[in-house]
Short mmCIF file of C-alpha atoms and ligand atoms in Angstrom, two decimals:
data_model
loop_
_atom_site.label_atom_id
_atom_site.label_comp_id
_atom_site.label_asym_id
_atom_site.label_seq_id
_atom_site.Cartn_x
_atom_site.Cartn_y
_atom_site.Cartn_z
CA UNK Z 1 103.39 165.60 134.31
CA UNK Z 2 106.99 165.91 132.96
CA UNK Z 3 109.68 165.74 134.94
CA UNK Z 4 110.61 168.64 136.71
CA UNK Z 5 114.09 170.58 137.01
CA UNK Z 6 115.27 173.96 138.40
CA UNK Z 7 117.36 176.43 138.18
CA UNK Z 8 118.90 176.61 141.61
CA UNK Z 9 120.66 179.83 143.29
CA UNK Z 10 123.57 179.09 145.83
CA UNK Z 11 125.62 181.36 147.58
CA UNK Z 12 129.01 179.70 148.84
CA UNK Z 13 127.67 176.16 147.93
CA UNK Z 14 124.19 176.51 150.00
CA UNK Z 15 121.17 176.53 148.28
CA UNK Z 16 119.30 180.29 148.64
CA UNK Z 17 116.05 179.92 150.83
CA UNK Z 18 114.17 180.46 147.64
CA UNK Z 19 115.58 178.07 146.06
CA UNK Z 20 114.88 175.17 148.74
CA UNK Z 21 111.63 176.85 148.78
CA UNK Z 22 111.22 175.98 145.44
CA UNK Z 23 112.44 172.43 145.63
CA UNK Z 24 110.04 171.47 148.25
CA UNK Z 25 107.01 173.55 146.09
CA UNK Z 26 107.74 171.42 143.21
CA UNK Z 27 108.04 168.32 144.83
CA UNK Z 28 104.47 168.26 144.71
CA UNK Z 29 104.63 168.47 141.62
CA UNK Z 30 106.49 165.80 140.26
CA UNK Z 31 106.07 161.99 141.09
CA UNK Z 32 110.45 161.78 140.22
CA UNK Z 33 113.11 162.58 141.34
CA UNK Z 34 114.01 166.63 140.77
CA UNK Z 35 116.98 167.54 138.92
CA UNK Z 36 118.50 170.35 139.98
CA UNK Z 37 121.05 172.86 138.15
CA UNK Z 38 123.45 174.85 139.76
CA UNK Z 39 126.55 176.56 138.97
CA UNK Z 40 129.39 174.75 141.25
CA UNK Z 41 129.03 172.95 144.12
CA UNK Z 42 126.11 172.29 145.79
CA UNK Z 43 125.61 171.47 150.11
CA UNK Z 44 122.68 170.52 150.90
CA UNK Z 45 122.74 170.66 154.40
CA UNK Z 46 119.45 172.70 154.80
CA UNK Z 47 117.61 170.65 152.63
CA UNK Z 48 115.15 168.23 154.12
CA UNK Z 49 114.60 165.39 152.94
CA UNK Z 50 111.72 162.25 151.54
CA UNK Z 51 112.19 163.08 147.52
CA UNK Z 52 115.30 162.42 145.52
CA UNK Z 53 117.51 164.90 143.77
CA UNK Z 54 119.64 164.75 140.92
CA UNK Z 55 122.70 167.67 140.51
CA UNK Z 56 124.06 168.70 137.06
CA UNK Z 57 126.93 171.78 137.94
CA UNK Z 58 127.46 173.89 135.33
CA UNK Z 59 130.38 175.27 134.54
CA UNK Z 60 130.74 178.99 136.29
CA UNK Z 61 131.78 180.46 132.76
CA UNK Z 62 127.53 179.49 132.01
CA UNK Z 63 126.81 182.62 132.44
CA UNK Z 64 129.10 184.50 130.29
CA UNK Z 65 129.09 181.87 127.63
CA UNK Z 66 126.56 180.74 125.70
CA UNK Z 67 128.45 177.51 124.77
CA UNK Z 68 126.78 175.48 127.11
CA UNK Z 69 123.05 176.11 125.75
CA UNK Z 70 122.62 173.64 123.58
CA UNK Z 71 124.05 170.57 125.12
CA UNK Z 72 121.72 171.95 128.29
CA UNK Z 73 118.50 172.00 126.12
CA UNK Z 74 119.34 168.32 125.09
CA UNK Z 75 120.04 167.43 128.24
CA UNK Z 76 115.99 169.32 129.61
CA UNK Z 77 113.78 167.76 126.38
CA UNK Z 78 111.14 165.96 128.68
CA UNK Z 79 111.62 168.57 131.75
CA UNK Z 80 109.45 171.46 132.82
CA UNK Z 81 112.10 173.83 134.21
CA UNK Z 82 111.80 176.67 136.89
CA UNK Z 83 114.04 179.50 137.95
CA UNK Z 84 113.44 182.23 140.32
CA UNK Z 85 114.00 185.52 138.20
CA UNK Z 86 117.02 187.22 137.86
CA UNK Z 87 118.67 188.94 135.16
CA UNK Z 88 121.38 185.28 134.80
CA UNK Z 89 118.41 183.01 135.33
CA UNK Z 90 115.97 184.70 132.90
CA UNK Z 91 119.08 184.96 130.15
CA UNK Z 92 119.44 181.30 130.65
CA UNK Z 93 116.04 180.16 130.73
CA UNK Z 94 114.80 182.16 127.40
CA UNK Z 95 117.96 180.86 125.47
CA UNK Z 96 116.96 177.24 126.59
CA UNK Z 97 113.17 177.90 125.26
CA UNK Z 98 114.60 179.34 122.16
CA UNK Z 99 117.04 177.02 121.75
CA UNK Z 100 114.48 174.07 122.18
CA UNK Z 101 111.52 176.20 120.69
CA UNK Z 102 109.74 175.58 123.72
CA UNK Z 103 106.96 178.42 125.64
CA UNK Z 104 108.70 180.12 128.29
CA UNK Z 105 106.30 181.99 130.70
CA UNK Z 106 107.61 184.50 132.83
CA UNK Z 107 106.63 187.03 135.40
CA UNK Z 108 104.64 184.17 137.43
CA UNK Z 109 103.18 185.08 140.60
CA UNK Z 110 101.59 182.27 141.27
CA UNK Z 111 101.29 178.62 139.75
CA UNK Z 112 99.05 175.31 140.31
CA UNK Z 113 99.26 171.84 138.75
CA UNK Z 114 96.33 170.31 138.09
CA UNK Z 115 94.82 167.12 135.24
CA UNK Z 116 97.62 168.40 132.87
CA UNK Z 117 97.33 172.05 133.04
CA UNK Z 118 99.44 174.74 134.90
CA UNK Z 119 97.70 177.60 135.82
CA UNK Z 120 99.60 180.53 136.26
CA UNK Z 121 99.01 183.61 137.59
CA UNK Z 122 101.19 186.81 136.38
CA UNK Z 123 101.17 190.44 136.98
CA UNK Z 124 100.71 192.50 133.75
CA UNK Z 125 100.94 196.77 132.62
CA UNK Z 126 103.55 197.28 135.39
CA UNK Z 127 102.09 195.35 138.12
CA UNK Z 128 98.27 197.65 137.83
CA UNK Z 129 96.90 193.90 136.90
CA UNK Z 130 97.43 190.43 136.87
CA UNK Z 131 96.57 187.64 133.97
CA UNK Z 132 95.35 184.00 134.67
CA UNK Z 133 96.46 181.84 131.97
CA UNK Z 134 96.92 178.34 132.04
CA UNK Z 135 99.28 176.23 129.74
CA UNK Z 136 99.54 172.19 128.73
CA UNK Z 137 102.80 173.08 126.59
CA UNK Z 138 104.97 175.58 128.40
CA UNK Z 139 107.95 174.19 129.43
CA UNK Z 140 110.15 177.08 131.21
CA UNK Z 141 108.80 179.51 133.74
CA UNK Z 142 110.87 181.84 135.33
CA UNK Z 143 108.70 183.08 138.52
CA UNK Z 144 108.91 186.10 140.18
CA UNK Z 145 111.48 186.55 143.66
CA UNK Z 146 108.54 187.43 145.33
CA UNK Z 147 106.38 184.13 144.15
CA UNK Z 148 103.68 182.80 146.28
CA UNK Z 149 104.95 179.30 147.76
CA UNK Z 150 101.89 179.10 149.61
CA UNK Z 151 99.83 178.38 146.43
CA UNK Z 152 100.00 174.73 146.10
CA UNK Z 153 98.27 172.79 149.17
CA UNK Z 154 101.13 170.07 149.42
CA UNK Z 155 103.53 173.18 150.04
CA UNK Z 156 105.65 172.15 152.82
CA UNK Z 157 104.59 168.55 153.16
CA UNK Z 158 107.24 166.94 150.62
CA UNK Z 159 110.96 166.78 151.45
CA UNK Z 160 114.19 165.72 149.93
CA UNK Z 161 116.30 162.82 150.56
CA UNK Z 162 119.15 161.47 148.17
CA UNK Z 163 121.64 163.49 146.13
CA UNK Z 164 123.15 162.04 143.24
CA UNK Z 165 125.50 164.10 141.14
CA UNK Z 166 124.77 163.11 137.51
CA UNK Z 167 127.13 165.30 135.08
CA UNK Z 168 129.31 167.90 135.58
CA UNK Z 169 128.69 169.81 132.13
CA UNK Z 170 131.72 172.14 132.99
CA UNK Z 171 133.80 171.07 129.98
CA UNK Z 172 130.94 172.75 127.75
CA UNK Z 173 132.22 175.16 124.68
CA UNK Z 174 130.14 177.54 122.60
CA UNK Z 175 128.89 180.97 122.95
CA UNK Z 176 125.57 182.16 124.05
CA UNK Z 177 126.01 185.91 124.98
CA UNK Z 178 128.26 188.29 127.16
CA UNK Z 179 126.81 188.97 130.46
CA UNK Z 180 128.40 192.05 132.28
CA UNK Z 181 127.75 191.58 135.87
CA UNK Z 182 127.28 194.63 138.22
CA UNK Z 183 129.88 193.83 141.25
CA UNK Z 184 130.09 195.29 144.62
CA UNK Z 185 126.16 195.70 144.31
CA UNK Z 186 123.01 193.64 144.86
CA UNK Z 187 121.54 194.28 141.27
CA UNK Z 188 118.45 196.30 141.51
CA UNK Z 189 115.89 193.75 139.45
CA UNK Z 190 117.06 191.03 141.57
CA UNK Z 191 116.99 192.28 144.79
CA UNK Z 192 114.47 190.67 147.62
CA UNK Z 193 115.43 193.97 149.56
CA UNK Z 194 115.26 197.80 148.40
CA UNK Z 195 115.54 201.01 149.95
CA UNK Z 196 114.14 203.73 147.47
CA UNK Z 197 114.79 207.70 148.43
CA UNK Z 198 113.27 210.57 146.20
CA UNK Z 199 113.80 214.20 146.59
CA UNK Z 200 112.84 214.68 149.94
CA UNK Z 201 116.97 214.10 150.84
CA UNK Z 202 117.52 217.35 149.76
CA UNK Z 203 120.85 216.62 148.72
CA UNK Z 204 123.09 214.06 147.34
CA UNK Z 205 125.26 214.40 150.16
CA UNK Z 206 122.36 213.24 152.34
CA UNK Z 207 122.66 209.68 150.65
CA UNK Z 208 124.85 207.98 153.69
CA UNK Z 209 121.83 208.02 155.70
CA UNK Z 210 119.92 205.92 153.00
CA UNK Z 211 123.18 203.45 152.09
CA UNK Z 212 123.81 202.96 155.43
CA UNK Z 213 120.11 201.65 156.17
CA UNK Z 214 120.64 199.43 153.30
CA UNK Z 215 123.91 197.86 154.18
CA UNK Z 216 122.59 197.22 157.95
CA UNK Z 217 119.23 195.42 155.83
CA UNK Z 218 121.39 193.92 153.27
CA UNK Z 219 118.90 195.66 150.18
CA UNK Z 220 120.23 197.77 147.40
CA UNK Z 221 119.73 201.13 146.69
CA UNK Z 222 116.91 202.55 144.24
CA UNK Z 223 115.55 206.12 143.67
CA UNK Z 224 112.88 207.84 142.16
CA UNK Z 225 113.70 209.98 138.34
CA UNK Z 226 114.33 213.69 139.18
CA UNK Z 227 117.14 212.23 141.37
CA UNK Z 228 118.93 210.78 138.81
CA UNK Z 229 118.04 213.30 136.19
CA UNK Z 230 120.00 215.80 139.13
CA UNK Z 231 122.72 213.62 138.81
CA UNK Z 232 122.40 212.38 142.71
CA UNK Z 233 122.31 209.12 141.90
CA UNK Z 234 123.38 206.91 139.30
CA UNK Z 235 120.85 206.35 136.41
CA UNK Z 236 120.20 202.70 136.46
CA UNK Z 237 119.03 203.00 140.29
CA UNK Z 238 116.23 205.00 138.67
CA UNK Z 239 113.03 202.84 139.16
CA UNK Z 240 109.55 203.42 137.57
CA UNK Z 241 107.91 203.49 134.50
CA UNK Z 242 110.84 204.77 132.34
CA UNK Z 243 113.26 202.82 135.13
CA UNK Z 244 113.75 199.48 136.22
CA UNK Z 245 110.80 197.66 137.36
CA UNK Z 246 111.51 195.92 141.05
CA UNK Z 247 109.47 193.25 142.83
CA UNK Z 248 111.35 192.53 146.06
CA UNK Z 249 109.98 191.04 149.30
CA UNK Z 250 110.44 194.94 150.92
CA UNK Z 251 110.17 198.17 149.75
CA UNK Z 252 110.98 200.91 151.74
CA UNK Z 253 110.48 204.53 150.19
CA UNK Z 254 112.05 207.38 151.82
CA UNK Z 255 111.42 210.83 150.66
CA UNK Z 256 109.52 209.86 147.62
CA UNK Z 257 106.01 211.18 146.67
CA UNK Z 258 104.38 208.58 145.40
CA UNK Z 259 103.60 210.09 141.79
CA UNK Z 260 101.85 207.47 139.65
CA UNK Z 261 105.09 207.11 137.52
CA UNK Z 262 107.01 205.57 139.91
CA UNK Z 263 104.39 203.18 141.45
CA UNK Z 264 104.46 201.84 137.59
CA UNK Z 265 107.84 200.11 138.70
CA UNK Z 266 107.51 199.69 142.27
CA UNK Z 267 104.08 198.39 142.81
CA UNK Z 268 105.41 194.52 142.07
CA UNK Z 269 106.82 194.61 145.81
CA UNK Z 270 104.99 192.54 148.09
CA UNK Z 271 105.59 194.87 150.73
CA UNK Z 272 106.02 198.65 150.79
CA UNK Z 273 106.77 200.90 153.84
CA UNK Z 274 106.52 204.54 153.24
CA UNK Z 275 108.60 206.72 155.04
CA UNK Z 276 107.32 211.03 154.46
CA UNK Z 277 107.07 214.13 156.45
CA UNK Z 278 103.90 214.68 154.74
CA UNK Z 279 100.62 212.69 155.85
CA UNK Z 280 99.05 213.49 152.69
CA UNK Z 281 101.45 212.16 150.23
CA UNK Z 282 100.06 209.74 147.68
CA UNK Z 283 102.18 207.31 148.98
CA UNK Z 284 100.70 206.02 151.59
CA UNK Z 285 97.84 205.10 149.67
CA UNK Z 286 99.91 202.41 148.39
CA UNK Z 287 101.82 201.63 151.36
CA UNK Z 288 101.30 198.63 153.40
CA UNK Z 289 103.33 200.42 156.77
CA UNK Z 290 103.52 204.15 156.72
CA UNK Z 291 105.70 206.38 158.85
CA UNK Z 292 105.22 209.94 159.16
CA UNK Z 293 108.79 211.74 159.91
CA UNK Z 294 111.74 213.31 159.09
CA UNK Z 295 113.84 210.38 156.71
CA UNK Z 296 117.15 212.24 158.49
CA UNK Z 297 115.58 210.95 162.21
CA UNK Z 298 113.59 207.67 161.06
CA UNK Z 299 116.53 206.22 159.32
CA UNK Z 300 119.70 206.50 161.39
CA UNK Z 301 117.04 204.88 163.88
CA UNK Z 302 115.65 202.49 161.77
CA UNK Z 303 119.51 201.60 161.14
CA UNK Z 304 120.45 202.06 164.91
CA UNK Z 305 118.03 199.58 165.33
CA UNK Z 306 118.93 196.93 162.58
CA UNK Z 307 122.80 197.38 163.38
CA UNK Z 308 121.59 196.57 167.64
CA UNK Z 309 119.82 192.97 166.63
C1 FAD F 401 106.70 210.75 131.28
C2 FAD F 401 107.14 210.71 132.70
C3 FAD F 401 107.82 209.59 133.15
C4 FAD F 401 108.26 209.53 134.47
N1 FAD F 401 108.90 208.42 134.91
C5 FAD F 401 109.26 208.35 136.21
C6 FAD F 401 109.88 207.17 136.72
O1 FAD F 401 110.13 206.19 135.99
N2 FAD F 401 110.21 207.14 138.03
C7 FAD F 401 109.96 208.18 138.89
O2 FAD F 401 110.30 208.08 140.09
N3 FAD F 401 109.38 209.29 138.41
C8 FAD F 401 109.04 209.41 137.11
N4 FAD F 401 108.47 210.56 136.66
C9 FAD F 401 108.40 211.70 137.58
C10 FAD F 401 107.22 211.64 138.54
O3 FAD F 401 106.07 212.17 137.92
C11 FAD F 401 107.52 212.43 139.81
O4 FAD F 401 107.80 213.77 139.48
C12 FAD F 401 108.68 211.88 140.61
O5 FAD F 401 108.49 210.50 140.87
C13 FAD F 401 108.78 212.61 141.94
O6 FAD F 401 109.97 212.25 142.57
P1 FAD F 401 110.11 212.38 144.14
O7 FAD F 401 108.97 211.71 144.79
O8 FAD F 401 111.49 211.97 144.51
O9 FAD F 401 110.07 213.97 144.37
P2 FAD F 401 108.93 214.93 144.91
O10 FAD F 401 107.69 214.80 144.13
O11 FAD F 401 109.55 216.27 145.02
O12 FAD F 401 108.60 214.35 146.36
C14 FAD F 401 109.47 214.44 147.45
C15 FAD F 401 108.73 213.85 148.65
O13 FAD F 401 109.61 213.89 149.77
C16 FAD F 401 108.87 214.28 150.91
N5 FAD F 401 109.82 214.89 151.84
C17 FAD F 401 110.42 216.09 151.76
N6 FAD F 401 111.27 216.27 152.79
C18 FAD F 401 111.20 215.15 153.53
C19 FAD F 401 111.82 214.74 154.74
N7 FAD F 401 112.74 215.49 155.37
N8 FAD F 401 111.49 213.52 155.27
C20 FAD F 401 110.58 212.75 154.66
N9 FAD F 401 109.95 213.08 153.50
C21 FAD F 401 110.27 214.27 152.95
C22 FAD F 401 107.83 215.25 150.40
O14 FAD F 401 106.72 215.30 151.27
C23 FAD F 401 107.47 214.63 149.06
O15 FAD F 401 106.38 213.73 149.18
C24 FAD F 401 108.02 210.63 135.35
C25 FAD F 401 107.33 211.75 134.87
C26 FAD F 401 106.91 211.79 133.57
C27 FAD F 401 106.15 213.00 133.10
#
């Protein structure tokens, strides 16, 4: 197969767990070394090791620049390239296809490498289906934050061991697009933990309860569409069919019915815990935990709980 590269996330020069998650997937994969982009420095102290990597830093200004693209492409010609999806990584990786007039597959939920041919599971109409496709030609795949590692036998058994640094690309001009990044938040598409509320807080004032259980989980905040059409909540923590469509790792749903509208952009979350005074609420047909209670006595505990550990 081609050689294989990826996007990487780091937070304060580590590599995110998904990210070395991905590393060692891919390893599998490809019989050279990895090459591995990532904006700034890189440690890779909790990387193991047996498979070599190659670093190319990018400048920080990548994201809000698009001058960097087409160097970048140049530098990829010959690589299949992988990101976990986020708004930055996505932006990137369809600019890169464009700009190289490669395929770029996204939404993957699953992937396997076999006599040529990736086949790649993704989910499809809101997350009600999935689609098997497979592909000899597609070069970017941007795969979903709540990917299944586990789909590739050799998972696990490959490891890292050298780090070069090959280029540091930060000197790069031209101009892609303008990316306004949400601060002081965890952006909502790109979180691995939410905490949804719906109606059943009564009243926007009731909201510290749900924040609070947040913050102690580290998620960010969603809600279901009557609560920001009352002006409770801020519109763009609206999820569903006419919001933003989450996959995270967790989903927990306080206060929220369930109604088939809002499963349309929730029902990508590998796991969903349902928290409603009502026993009968279509939720917890979907749910994979379900508590029955008052959200104003489940979730100071819940957060009592977190805050103890
Ligand atoms: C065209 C269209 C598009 C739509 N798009 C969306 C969308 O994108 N997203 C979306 O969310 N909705 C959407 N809706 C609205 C959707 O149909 C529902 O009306 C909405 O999701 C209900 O919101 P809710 O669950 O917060 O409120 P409710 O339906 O009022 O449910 C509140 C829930 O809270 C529970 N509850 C009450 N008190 C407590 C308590 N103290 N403790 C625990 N639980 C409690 C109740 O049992 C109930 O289940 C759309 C509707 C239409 C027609």
């Amino acid at each position: 197969m081609k050689k294989v590269a990826i996007i990487a996330q780091t937070k304060e020069g580590q590599l995110s767990e998904t990210s070395i998650q991905l590393l060692s997937f891919l390893s599998s994969f490809s019989p050279e070394s990895i090459l591995l982009l990532a904006v700034g420095e890189v440690k890779f102290s909790a990387v193991p090791s047996s498979k070599s990597v190659e670093v190319i830093t990018l400048s920080e200004g990548l994201w809000a620049d698009s001058s960097s693209i087409e160097p970048l492409a140049e530098i990829l010609e010959g690589f299949t390239v992988f990101g976990i999806k986020s708004i930055q990584v996505d932006n990137l990786l369809s600019l890169l296809a464009a700009s190289s007039s490669q395929e770029m597959i996204s939404g993957v939920q699953q992937l396997t490498y076999s006599a040529g041919k990736f086949t790649i599971s993704k989910s499809i109409f809101s997350g009600k289906a999935s689609l098997t496709v497979t592909s000899e030609s597609a070069s970017y795949f941007s795969l979903n934050r709540n990917f299944d590692f586990s789909g590739n036998a050799a998972y696990g058994d490959q490891s890292i061991s050298s780090v070069s640094t090959l280029t540091n690309a930060s000197g790069s001009k031209a101009s892609i697009l303008a990316l306004k990044p949400i601060t002081g938040a965890i952006p909502l598409p790109d979180a691995a933990l939410v905490v949804g509320a719906g109606r059943g807080l009564k009243d926007p004032g009731n909201w510290t309860i749900v924040e609070d259980l947040a913050k102690a989980l580290g998620a960010a905040t969603a809600c279901s569409k009557p609560v920001s059409d009352l002006n409770w909540r801020p519109h763009h923590e609206h999820v569903g069919q006419t919001g933003v469509k989450i996959s995270p790792n967790l989903y927990i749903a306080c206060g929220i019915s369930g109604a088939i509208q809002h499963l349309a952009g929730v029902n990508g979350s590998r796991i969903v815990v349902v928290i409603n005074n009502d026993p009968e609420a279509p939720f917890f047909k979907h749910a994979d935990y379900g508590i029955v209670g008052d959200v104003n006595d489940i979730l100071p505990r819940l957060t009592k709980k977190l805050q103890s550990h």
